[in-house]
């Protein structure tokens, strides 16, 4: 994984592509060693727990999905913290964004195309709207039309509704070499493709949401506190050990990150100095 700070111009280019097309692709964003380590870790989880294909057309009858990946090894902890992806997501969504979910999507041979959907279609807000969630699809193997590359409709994040269930429309395959990451607005109409090859298509879905949106996976209950206590601070905050804008998520007026033995970072909105700052800002 790249460790240097991503360049402002790179961040801005991805932010603009997301606004215009609803998606952006970062080629060469995952180091080859990390791909190997992540695939190895996914295979190990599968071996330990045994198979486990999806039980619905949506999850895929020939697809193995492993949820709650942060629980399955430290190698996965790097994924939500990817520097360029996180910088773009924080800029587009919210500097206090949360991790909504982290899962693998391994498409086996003969997996049929998924129904077209968007990822926030259950949320009762009008479309189009500013982005409230972004999905980063990590290509851990090459994504091709033949092996089930995600199918997308560029620009559909600006449509005024989600796709009607079961509708078939022209889409384009998001083909990309292994090691690429496609970051897309949850409102983009998309679906997993059909895998007509004899090989598996390996991917991770790292899904971020604004700090005020409910997470898809319950990270606070799904990950043991002892495990969370070993994570880097930003990841802990992303799980929900944080107080959004000093107001949402507190416990008895305390920052929940204190439960992990850390110093509180947020000043509560009710602190006198904070109230003063906010009223000064409002009167300017
Ligand atoms: O597997 C893919 O390419 C897309 C999967 C997807 O969109 C989903 O499961 O919500």
mmCIF file with all atom_site columns, C-alpha atoms and ligand atoms in Angstrom, residues 58 65 105 107 114 117 119 137 150 190-192 201, ligand 1:
data_model
loop_
_atom_site.group_PDB
_atom_site.id
_atom_site.type_symbol
_atom_site.label_atom_id
_atom_site.label_alt_id
_atom_site.label_comp_id
_atom_site.label_asym_id
_atom_site.label_entity_id
_atom_site.label_seq_id
_atom_site.pdbx_PDB_ins_code
_atom_site.Cartn_x
_atom_site.Cartn_y
_atom_site.Cartn_z
_atom_site.occupancy
_atom_site.B_iso_or_equiv
_atom_site.pdbx_formal_charge
_atom_site.auth_seq_id
_atom_site.auth_comp_id
_atom_site.auth_asym_id
_atom_site.auth_atom_id
_atom_site.pdbx_PDB_model_num
ATOM   1  C CA . UNK A 1 58  ? -28.627 -10.914 -4.661  1.00 0.00 ? 58  UNK A CA 1
ATOM   2  C CA . UNK A 1 65  ? -19.134 -13.435 0.910   1.00 0.00 ? 65  UNK A CA 1
ATOM   3  C CA . UNK A 1 105 ? -17.219 -10.811 -2.709  1.00 0.00 ? 105 UNK A CA 1
ATOM   4  C CA . UNK A 1 107 ? -17.499 -14.678 -7.580  1.00 0.00 ? 107 UNK A CA 1
ATOM   5  C CA . UNK A 1 114 ? -26.731 -9.737  -9.837  1.00 0.00 ? 114 UNK A CA 1
ATOM   6  C CA . UNK A 1 117 ? -29.412 -1.837  -7.647  1.00 0.00 ? 117 UNK A CA 1
ATOM   7  C CA . UNK A 1 119 ? -26.490 0.687   -2.307  1.00 0.00 ? 119 UNK A CA 1
ATOM   8  C CA . UNK A 1 137 ? -14.380 -2.174  -4.785  1.00 0.00 ? 137 UNK A CA 1
ATOM   9  C CA . UNK A 1 150 ? -19.040 -4.947  -11.656 1.00 0.00 ? 150 UNK A CA 1
ATOM   10 C CA . UNK A 1 190 ? -24.638 -1.189  -10.585 1.00 0.00 ? 190 UNK A CA 1
ATOM   11 C CA . UNK A 1 191 ? -24.501 -4.976  -10.156 1.00 0.00 ? 191 UNK A CA 1
ATOM   12 C CA . UNK A 1 192 ? -22.004 -7.808  -10.063 1.00 0.00 ? 192 UNK A CA 1
ATOM   13 C CA . UNK A 1 201 ? -13.101 -13.122 -9.259  1.00 0.00 ? 201 UNK A CA 1
HETATM 14 O O1 . LIG B 2 .   ? -19.702 -7.969  -6.943  1.00 0.00 ? 1   LIG B O1 1
HETATM 15 C C1 . LIG B 2 .   ? -19.848 -6.899  -7.511  1.00 0.00 ? 1   LIG B C1 1
HETATM 16 O O2 . LIG B 2 .   ? -19.196 -6.558  -8.477  1.00 0.00 ? 1   LIG B O2 1
HETATM 17 C C2 . LIG B 2 .   ? -20.887 -5.920  -7.002  1.00 0.00 ? 1   LIG B C2 1
HETATM 18 C C3 . LIG B 2 .   ? -21.580 -6.390  -5.758  1.00 0.00 ? 1   LIG B C3 1
HETATM 19 C C4 . LIG B 2 .   ? -22.606 -5.445  -5.256  1.00 0.00 ? 1   LIG B C4 1
HETATM 20 O O3 . LIG B 2 .   ? -22.870 -4.425  -5.833  1.00 0.00 ? 1   LIG B O3 1
HETATM 21 C C5 . LIG B 2 .   ? -23.315 -5.733  -4.018  1.00 0.00 ? 1   LIG B C5 1
HETATM 22 O O4 . LIG B 2 .   ? -23.266 -6.863  -3.536  1.00 0.00 ? 1   LIG B O4 1
HETATM 23 O O5 . LIG B 2 .   ? -24.007 -4.814  -3.503  1.00 0.00 ? 1   LIG B O5 1
#
